[in-house]
Amino acid sequence: MMSSASGIGMTSPGTRQRLLQRLRDKGIRDERVLEAMAATPRHLFVDEALSSRAYEDTALPIGRGQTISQPYVVAMMTAAVLGEGRLGKVLEIGTGSGYQAAILAQVADKVFTTERIGELQRSARQRFHRLGLHNIYTRHTDGNKGWPSQAPFDAIVVTAGGRIPEVLYEQLADGGALVAPEDAGLHQQLIRVTRRGEEFDRENLGAVSFVPLREGLE
Ligand code: SAH
């Protein structure tokens, strides 16, 4: 899927290498995740006007009041749901630019991703197509319902903050992990829920900041 960033200085290999080093410095150790991050042209997931900033470790606007997540957070969330082997089916709520889905698609067999804003869902779908990411399935639907026809999922990644929708627990496979930013007072905490039969173990992975999980379609 590696399209070359021909002639654009700011997307030079050096710039990408610096981002990789930064992720390592911040504690991302999983080589599979680092490899996926290195292989994904993030500048193609933002507006051309912002492409010079695409390899900075920051969230950036993608229109409609939404953002592409910070690379560190994308790497951390991917590592948090990735066990020993490759993942089978993964569900993402909040496609946005499609960047997180593109990373997941490199460590999973199939990625199902839902977005409630039609315009964003359509541009993400075009990106997947252009980049040859044929194992990503995307829909313009409200993620509060999950994706029942494809459940159960080995991993679920929620990229908008709020109350974790109950149905997602039911759609998680035994042994699978879900990560989601959950509202706690003024802040959000990244929660990892691991399913063991009918038990759901909760861990707090630290403070994060995501756009809100909303209801209905736009
Ligand atoms: N994963 C994205 C991050 C996008 S920001 C990326 O890598 O770029 C979160 C996205 O979640 C926004 O695009 C927002 O529209 C979407 N969203 C919010 N509530 C949603 C819901 N209930 N169902 C599906 N998408 C939702």
PDB file of C-alpha atoms and ligand atoms in Angstrom:
ATOM      1  CA  MET A   1       0.000   0.000   0.000  1.00  0.00           C
ATOM      2  CA  MET A   2       3.025   2.267   0.177  1.00  0.00           C
ATOM      3  CA  SER A   3       2.528   5.112  -2.185  1.00  0.00           C
ATOM      4  CA  SER A   4       5.628   7.231  -2.403  1.00  0.00           C
ATOM      5  CA  ALA A   5       5.447  10.841  -1.323  1.00  0.00           C
ATOM      6  CA  SER A   6       7.142  11.929  -4.491  1.00  0.00           C
ATOM      7  CA  GLY A   7       8.765  15.300  -4.350  1.00  0.00           C
ATOM      8  CA  ILE A   8       7.141  16.446  -1.138  1.00  0.00           C
ATOM      9  CA  GLY A   9       9.943  17.299   1.246  1.00  0.00           C
ATOM     10  CA  MET A  10       7.870  17.252   4.392  1.00  0.00           C
ATOM     11  CA  THR A  11       6.826  13.670   3.866  1.00  0.00           C
ATOM     12  CA  SER A  12      10.389  12.525   3.319  1.00  0.00           C
ATOM     13  CA  PRO A  13      11.566   9.254   4.867  1.00  0.00           C
ATOM     14  CA  GLY A  14      13.453  11.306   7.476  1.00  0.00           C
ATOM     15  CA  THR A  15      10.266  12.976   8.693  1.00  0.00           C
ATOM     16  CA  ARG A  16       8.525   9.633   9.043  1.00  0.00           C
ATOM     17  CA  GLN A  17      11.552   8.149  10.825  1.00  0.00           C
ATOM     18  CA  ARG A  18      11.391  10.924  13.386  1.00  0.00           C
ATOM     19  CA  LEU A  19       7.780  10.077  14.142  1.00  0.00           C
ATOM     20  CA  LEU A  20       8.750   6.419  14.555  1.00  0.00           C
ATOM     21  CA  GLN A  21      11.525   7.349  16.976  1.00  0.00           C
ATOM     22  CA  ARG A  22       9.091   9.472  18.931  1.00  0.00           C
ATOM     23  CA  LEU A  23       6.643   6.572  19.241  1.00  0.00           C
ATOM     24  CA  ARG A  24       9.455   4.343  20.514  1.00  0.00           C
ATOM     25  CA  ASP A  25      10.547   7.027  22.992  1.00  0.00           C
ATOM     26  CA  LYS A  26       6.978   7.274  24.281  1.00  0.00           C
ATOM     27  CA  GLY A  27       6.913   3.552  24.984  1.00  0.00           C
ATOM     28  CA  ILE A  28       5.469   1.843  21.895  1.00  0.00           C
ATOM     29  CA  ARG A  29       7.396  -1.430  21.795  1.00  0.00           C
ATOM     30  CA  ASP A  30       5.318  -3.737  19.606  1.00  0.00           C
ATOM     31  CA  GLU A  31       7.237  -4.093  16.334  1.00  0.00           C
ATOM     32  CA  ARG A  32       4.080  -5.091  14.442  1.00  0.00           C
ATOM     33  CA  VAL A  33       2.465  -1.800  15.424  1.00  0.00           C
ATOM     34  CA  LEU A  34       5.598   0.233  14.664  1.00  0.00           C
ATOM     35  CA  GLU A  35       5.876  -1.432  11.280  1.00  0.00           C
ATOM     36  CA  ALA A  36       2.255  -0.603  10.441  1.00  0.00           C
ATOM     37  CA  MET A  37       2.784   3.022  11.519  1.00  0.00           C
ATOM     38  CA  ALA A  38       5.947   3.257   9.410  1.00  0.00           C
ATOM     39  CA  ALA A  39       4.176   1.807   6.387  1.00  0.00           C
ATOM     40  CA  THR A  40       1.123   4.109   6.449  1.00  0.00           C
ATOM     41  CA  PRO A  41       1.233   7.445   4.580  1.00  0.00           C
ATOM     42  CA  ARG A  42      -0.599   9.613   7.147  1.00  0.00           C
ATOM     43  CA  HIS A  43      -0.345  12.660   4.864  1.00  0.00           C
ATOM     44  CA  LEU A  44      -2.922  10.996   2.608  1.00  0.00           C
ATOM     45  CA  PHE A  45      -5.445  10.953   5.466  1.00  0.00           C
ATOM     46  CA  VAL A  46      -5.524  14.739   5.934  1.00  0.00           C
ATOM     47  CA  ASP A  47      -6.225  17.717   3.691  1.00  0.00           C
ATOM     48  CA  GLU A  48      -3.373  18.693   1.417  1.00  0.00           C
ATOM     49  CA  ALA A  49      -3.069  21.997   3.267  1.00  0.00           C
ATOM     50  CA  LEU A  50      -2.182  20.079   6.434  1.00  0.00           C
ATOM     51  CA  SER A  51       0.072  17.454   4.898  1.00  0.00           C
ATOM     52  CA  SER A  52       3.236  19.214   6.077  1.00  0.00           C
ATOM     53  CA  ARG A  53       2.109  18.458   9.632  1.00  0.00           C
ATOM     54  CA  ALA A  54       1.013  14.887   9.018  1.00  0.00           C
ATOM     55  CA  TYR A  55       4.056  13.302  10.701  1.00  0.00           C
ATOM     56  CA  GLU A  56       3.878  15.423  13.822  1.00  0.00           C
ATOM     57  CA  ASP A  57       2.599  13.523  16.806  1.00  0.00           C
ATOM     58  CA  THR A  58      -0.611  15.541  17.070  1.00  0.00           C
ATOM     59  CA  ALA A  59      -4.292  15.247  16.265  1.00  0.00           C
ATOM     60  CA  LEU A  60      -5.329  17.352  13.248  1.00  0.00           C
ATOM     61  CA  PRO A  61      -8.707  18.629  11.988  1.00  0.00           C
ATOM     62  CA  ILE A  62     -10.400  16.595   9.229  1.00  0.00           C
ATOM     63  CA  GLY A  63     -13.492  18.774   8.750  1.00  0.00           C
ATOM     64  CA  ARG A  64     -17.007  18.634  10.214  1.00  0.00           C
ATOM     65  CA  GLY A  65     -15.510  19.405  13.638  1.00  0.00           C
ATOM     66  CA  GLN A  66     -13.754  16.025  13.775  1.00  0.00           C
ATOM     67  CA  THR A  67     -10.090  15.054  14.076  1.00  0.00           C
ATOM     68  CA  ILE A  68      -7.610  12.427  12.979  1.00  0.00           C
ATOM     69  CA  SER A  69      -6.204  10.979  16.206  1.00  0.00           C
ATOM     70  CA  GLN A  70      -2.682  11.595  17.450  1.00  0.00           C
ATOM     71  CA  PRO A  71      -0.304   8.901  16.099  1.00  0.00           C
ATOM     72  CA  TYR A  72       0.826   7.920  19.598  1.00  0.00           C
ATOM     73  CA  VAL A  73      -2.775   7.295  20.664  1.00  0.00           C
ATOM     74  CA  VAL A  74      -3.464   5.260  17.506  1.00  0.00           C
ATOM     75  CA  ALA A  75      -0.359   3.131  18.146  1.00  0.00           C
ATOM     76  CA  MET A  76      -1.178   2.726  21.824  1.00  0.00           C
ATOM     77  CA  MET A  77      -4.791   1.677  21.172  1.00  0.00           C
ATOM     78  CA  THR A  78      -3.707  -0.775  18.484  1.00  0.00           C
ATOM     79  CA  ALA A  79      -1.121  -2.319  20.803  1.00  0.00           C
ATOM     80  CA  ALA A  80      -3.720  -2.469  23.586  1.00  0.00           C
ATOM     81  CA  VAL A  81      -6.035  -4.786  21.633  1.00  0.00           C
ATOM     82  CA  LEU A  82      -3.350  -6.806  19.876  1.00  0.00           C
ATOM     83  CA  GLY A  83      -2.546 -10.090  21.571  1.00  0.00           C
ATOM     84  CA  GLU A  84       0.152 -12.549  20.601  1.00  0.00           C
ATOM     85  CA  GLY A  85      -1.044 -13.420  17.128  1.00  0.00           C
ATOM     86  CA  ARG A  86      -2.767 -11.638  14.314  1.00  0.00           C
ATOM     87  CA  LEU A  87      -6.325 -10.456  14.949  1.00  0.00           C
ATOM     88  CA  GLY A  88      -9.232 -11.964  13.025  1.00  0.00           C
ATOM     89  CA  LYS A  89     -12.139  -9.501  12.895  1.00  0.00           C
ATOM     90  CA  VAL A  90     -11.904  -6.006  14.342  1.00  0.00           C
ATOM     91  CA  LEU A  91     -14.660  -3.425  14.794  1.00  0.00           C
ATOM     92  CA  GLU A  92     -13.929   0.290  14.899  1.00  0.00           C
ATOM     93  CA  ILE A  93     -16.478   2.930  15.905  1.00  0.00           C
ATOM     94  CA  GLY A  94     -15.668   6.335  14.364  1.00  0.00           C
ATOM     95  CA  THR A  95     -13.902   5.926  11.001  1.00  0.00           C
ATOM     96  CA  GLY A  96     -13.078   9.639  10.712  1.00  0.00           C
ATOM     97  CA  SER A  97     -10.163   9.920   8.290  1.00  0.00           C
ATOM     98  CA  GLY A  98      -9.713   6.154   8.191  1.00  0.00           C
ATOM     99  CA  TYR A  99      -6.191   6.295   9.618  1.00  0.00           C
ATOM    100  CA  GLN A 100      -6.790   4.100  12.670  1.00  0.00           C
ATOM    101  CA  ALA A 101      -8.616   1.584  10.463  1.00  0.00           C
ATOM    102  CA  ALA A 102      -5.663   1.516   8.052  1.00  0.00           C
ATOM    103  CA  ILE A 103      -3.304   0.678  10.915  1.00  0.00           C
ATOM    104  CA  LEU A 104      -5.649  -2.015  12.229  1.00  0.00           C
ATOM    105  CA  ALA A 105      -5.963  -3.494   8.731  1.00  0.00           C
ATOM    106  CA  GLN A 106      -2.279  -4.406   8.850  1.00  0.00           C
ATOM    107  CA  VAL A 107      -2.537  -6.440  12.037  1.00  0.00           C
ATOM    108  CA  ALA A 108      -5.976  -7.979  11.426  1.00  0.00           C
ATOM    109  CA  ASP A 109      -7.645 -10.096   8.767  1.00  0.00           C
ATOM    110  CA  LYS A 110     -10.702  -7.846   8.465  1.00  0.00           C
ATOM    111  CA  VAL A 111     -11.631  -4.424   9.811  1.00  0.00           C
ATOM    112  CA  PHE A 112     -15.256  -3.242  10.033  1.00  0.00           C
ATOM    113  CA  THR A 113     -15.539   0.477  10.662  1.00  0.00           C
ATOM    114  CA  THR A 114     -18.596   2.688  11.114  1.00  0.00           C
ATOM    115  CA  GLU A 115     -18.927   6.461  10.758  1.00  0.00           C
ATOM    116  CA  ARG A 116     -22.032   8.571  11.449  1.00  0.00           C
ATOM    117  CA  ILE A 117     -21.059  11.476   9.136  1.00  0.00           C
ATOM    118  CA  GLY A 118     -21.677  10.424   5.531  1.00  0.00           C
ATOM    119  CA  GLU A 119     -19.150  12.794   4.003  1.00  0.00           C
ATOM    120  CA  LEU A 120     -16.302  11.478   6.177  1.00  0.00           C
ATOM    121  CA  GLN A 121     -17.307   7.865   5.592  1.00  0.00           C
ATOM    122  CA  ARG A 122     -17.232   8.363   1.824  1.00  0.00           C
ATOM    123  CA  SER A 123     -13.792  10.005   1.758  1.00  0.00           C
ATOM    124  CA  ALA A 124     -12.375   7.312   4.033  1.00  0.00           C
ATOM    125  CA  ARG A 125     -13.776   4.635   1.722  1.00  0.00           C
ATOM    126  CA  GLN A 126     -12.060   6.280  -1.254  1.00  0.00           C
ATOM    127  CA  ARG A 127      -8.758   6.342   0.625  1.00  0.00           C
ATOM    128  CA  PHE A 128      -8.995   2.632   1.464  1.00  0.00           C
ATOM    129  CA  HIS A 129      -9.666   1.918  -2.174  1.00  0.00           C
ATOM    130  CA  ARG A 130      -6.797   4.060  -3.432  1.00  0.00           C
ATOM    131  CA  LEU A 131      -4.357   2.553  -0.937  1.00  0.00           C
ATOM    132  CA  GLY A 132      -5.390  -0.982  -1.800  1.00  0.00           C
ATOM    133  CA  LEU A 133      -6.709  -1.684   1.704  1.00  0.00           C
ATOM    134  CA  HIS A 134      -9.249  -4.243   0.582  1.00  0.00           C
ATOM    135  CA  ASN A 135      -9.789  -5.803   3.997  1.00  0.00           C
ATOM    136  CA  ILE A 136     -11.563  -2.729   5.414  1.00  0.00           C
ATOM    137  CA  TYR A 137     -15.364  -2.646   5.293  1.00  0.00           C
ATOM    138  CA  THR A 138     -16.984   0.670   6.045  1.00  0.00           C
ATOM    139  CA  ARG A 139     -20.552   1.789   6.659  1.00  0.00           C
ATOM    140  CA  HIS A 140     -22.407   4.993   7.247  1.00  0.00           C
ATOM    141  CA  THR A 141     -24.108   3.849  10.452  1.00  0.00           C
ATOM    142  CA  ASP A 142     -24.432   4.794  14.101  1.00  0.00           C
ATOM    143  CA  GLY A 143     -21.753   2.868  15.980  1.00  0.00           C
ATOM    144  CA  ASN A 144     -23.905   2.804  19.112  1.00  0.00           C
ATOM    145  CA  LYS A 145     -25.447  -0.309  17.548  1.00  0.00           C
ATOM    146  CA  GLY A 146     -22.114  -1.934  16.767  1.00  0.00           C
ATOM    147  CA  TRP A 147     -22.167  -4.201  13.699  1.00  0.00           C
ATOM    148  CA  PRO A 148     -24.331  -7.153  14.781  1.00  0.00           C
ATOM    149  CA  SER A 149     -24.207  -9.127  11.515  1.00  0.00           C
ATOM    150  CA  GLN A 150     -20.404  -9.424  11.723  1.00  0.00           C
ATOM    151  CA  ALA A 151     -20.101 -10.085  15.472  1.00  0.00           C
ATOM    152  CA  PRO A 152     -18.305 -11.461  17.403  1.00  0.00           C
ATOM    153  CA  PHE A 153     -15.139  -9.378  17.063  1.00  0.00           C
ATOM    154  CA  ASP A 154     -11.684 -10.237  18.391  1.00  0.00           C
ATOM    155  CA  ALA A 155     -11.133  -6.571  19.102  1.00  0.00           C
ATOM    156  CA  ILE A 156     -13.253  -3.419  19.267  1.00  0.00           C
ATOM    157  CA  VAL A 157     -11.750   0.077  19.079  1.00  0.00           C
ATOM    158  CA  VAL A 158     -13.957   3.065  19.897  1.00  0.00           C
ATOM    159  CA  THR A 159     -12.455   6.371  18.754  1.00  0.00           C
ATOM    160  CA  ALA A 160     -15.076   8.784  20.114  1.00  0.00           C
ATOM    161  CA  GLY A 161     -15.594   9.471  23.802  1.00  0.00           C
ATOM    162  CA  GLY A 162     -18.651   8.936  25.961  1.00  0.00           C
ATOM    163  CA  ARG A 163     -20.444   6.067  27.617  1.00  0.00           C
ATOM    164  CA  ILE A 164     -19.378   2.703  26.191  1.00  0.00           C
ATOM    165  CA  PRO A 165     -22.423   1.300  24.327  1.00  0.00           C
ATOM    166  CA  GLU A 166     -23.681  -1.886  26.073  1.00  0.00           C
ATOM    167  CA  VAL A 167     -24.107  -3.793  22.803  1.00  0.00           C
ATOM    168  CA  LEU A 168     -20.389  -3.659  22.182  1.00  0.00           C
ATOM    169  CA  TYR A 169     -19.793  -5.975  25.152  1.00  0.00           C
ATOM    170  CA  GLU A 170     -22.127  -8.524  23.567  1.00  0.00           C
ATOM    171  CA  GLN A 171     -20.331  -8.222  20.234  1.00  0.00           C
ATOM    172  CA  LEU A 172     -16.903  -8.907  21.753  1.00  0.00           C
ATOM    173  CA  ALA A 173     -15.554 -12.450  21.305  1.00  0.00           C
ATOM    174  CA  ASP A 174     -14.452 -14.470  24.310  1.00  0.00           C
ATOM    175  CA  GLY A 175     -10.834 -13.514  25.038  1.00  0.00           C
ATOM    176  CA  GLY A 176     -11.223 -10.357  22.949  1.00  0.00           C
ATOM    177  CA  ALA A 177     -10.405  -6.799  24.034  1.00  0.00           C
ATOM    178  CA  LEU A 178     -12.242  -3.509  23.634  1.00  0.00           C
ATOM    179  CA  VAL A 179     -10.657  -0.078  24.091  1.00  0.00           C
ATOM    180  CA  ALA A 180     -12.743   3.048  24.449  1.00  0.00           C
ATOM    181  CA  PRO A 181     -12.404   6.602  25.789  1.00  0.00           C
ATOM    182  CA  GLU A 182     -14.926   6.854  28.615  1.00  0.00           C
ATOM    183  CA  ASP A 183     -16.142  10.091  30.119  1.00  0.00           C
ATOM    184  CA  ALA A 184     -15.121  10.620  33.719  1.00  0.00           C
ATOM    185  CA  GLY A 185     -15.981  14.086  34.978  1.00  0.00           C
ATOM    186  CA  LEU A 186     -14.202  16.654  32.838  1.00  0.00           C
ATOM    187  CA  HIS A 187     -11.833  14.149  31.311  1.00  0.00           C
ATOM    188  CA  GLN A 188     -11.851  10.900  29.430  1.00  0.00           C
ATOM    189  CA  GLN A 189     -10.052   7.785  30.502  1.00  0.00           C
ATOM    190  CA  LEU A 190      -9.019   5.137  28.019  1.00  0.00           C
ATOM    191  CA  ILE A 191     -10.602   1.917  29.256  1.00  0.00           C
ATOM    192  CA  ARG A 192      -9.639  -1.566  28.146  1.00  0.00           C
ATOM    193  CA  VAL A 193     -12.234  -4.279  28.687  1.00  0.00           C
ATOM    194  CA  THR A 194     -11.154  -7.888  28.224  1.00  0.00           C
ATOM    195  CA  ARG A 195     -13.841 -10.533  27.919  1.00  0.00           C
ATOM    196  CA  ARG A 196     -13.416 -13.846  29.760  1.00  0.00           C
ATOM    197  CA  GLY A 197     -16.626 -15.788  29.229  1.00  0.00           C
ATOM    198  CA  GLU A 198     -19.310 -13.646  30.836  1.00  0.00           C
ATOM    199  CA  GLU A 199     -16.755 -11.713  32.886  1.00  0.00           C
ATOM    200  CA  PHE A 200     -15.461  -8.357  31.675  1.00  0.00           C
ATOM    201  CA  ASP A 201     -12.152  -7.186  33.186  1.00  0.00           C
ATOM    202  CA  ARG A 202     -11.667  -3.415  33.187  1.00  0.00           C
ATOM    203  CA  GLU A 203      -8.348  -1.590  33.162  1.00  0.00           C
ATOM    204  CA  ASN A 204      -7.663   2.123  32.999  1.00  0.00           C
ATOM    205  CA  LEU A 205      -4.936   2.962  30.476  1.00  0.00           C
ATOM    206  CA  GLY A 206      -4.799   6.684  31.257  1.00  0.00           C
ATOM    207  CA  ALA A 207      -6.198  10.060  30.252  1.00  0.00           C
ATOM    208  CA  VAL A 208      -7.080  10.771  26.616  1.00  0.00           C
ATOM    209  CA  SER A 209      -9.002  13.382  24.659  1.00  0.00           C
ATOM    210  CA  PHE A 210     -11.391  12.389  21.869  1.00  0.00           C
ATOM    211  CA  VAL A 211     -14.286  14.066  20.097  1.00  0.00           C
ATOM    212  CA  PRO A 212     -17.652  12.977  21.563  1.00  0.00           C
ATOM    213  CA  LEU A 213     -19.550   9.836  20.610  1.00  0.00           C
ATOM    214  CA  ARG A 214     -22.845  11.112  19.235  1.00  0.00           C
ATOM    215  CA  GLU A 215     -26.129   9.539  18.208  1.00  0.00           C
ATOM    216  CA  GLY A 216     -27.838   9.384  14.827  1.00  0.00           C
ATOM    217  CA  LEU A 217     -26.558  10.132  11.352  1.00  0.00           C
ATOM    218  CA  GLU A 218     -25.449  13.248   9.488  1.00  0.00           C
TER     219      GLU A 218
HETATM  220  N1  SAH B   1     -10.476   6.884  14.049  1.00  0.00           N
HETATM  221  C1  SAH B   1     -10.496   8.220  13.472  1.00  0.00           C
HETATM  222  C2  SAH B   1     -10.746   9.267  14.539  1.00  0.00           C
HETATM  223  C3  SAH B   1     -11.865  10.127  14.116  1.00  0.00           C
HETATM  224  S1  SAH B   1     -12.595  11.156  15.338  1.00  0.00           S
HETATM  225  C4  SAH B   1      -9.235   8.480  12.675  1.00  0.00           C
HETATM  226  O1  SAH B   1      -8.292   7.674  12.740  1.00  0.00           O
HETATM  227  O2  SAH B   1      -9.194   9.464  11.932  1.00  0.00           O
HETATM  228  C5  SAH B   1     -14.016  10.200  15.777  1.00  0.00           C
HETATM  229  C6  SAH B   1     -15.040   9.959  14.714  1.00  0.00           C
HETATM  230  O3  SAH B   1     -16.128   9.275  15.340  1.00  0.00           O
HETATM  231  C7  SAH B   1     -15.639  11.205  14.074  1.00  0.00           C
HETATM  232  O4  SAH B   1     -15.459  11.151  12.696  1.00  0.00           O
HETATM  233  C8  SAH B   1     -17.117  11.130  14.446  1.00  0.00           C
HETATM  234  O5  SAH B   1     -17.994  11.601  13.440  1.00  0.00           O
HETATM  235  C9  SAH B   1     -17.314   9.649  14.692  1.00  0.00           C
HETATM  236  N2  SAH B   1     -18.453   9.270  15.526  1.00  0.00           N
HETATM  237  C10 SAH B   1     -18.948   9.902  16.628  1.00  0.00           C
HETATM  238  N3  SAH B   1     -20.002   9.238  17.116  1.00  0.00           N
HETATM  239  C11 SAH B   1     -20.198   8.156  16.315  1.00  0.00           C
HETATM  240  C12 SAH B   1     -21.143   7.095  16.288  1.00  0.00           C
HETATM  241  N4  SAH B   1     -22.120   7.007  17.201  1.00  0.00           N
HETATM  242  N5  SAH B   1     -21.043   6.169  15.316  1.00  0.00           N
HETATM  243  C13 SAH B   1     -20.068   6.244  14.379  1.00  0.00           C
HETATM  244  N6  SAH B   1     -19.156   7.226  14.345  1.00  0.00           N
HETATM  245  C14 SAH B   1     -19.204   8.163  15.307  1.00  0.00           C
END
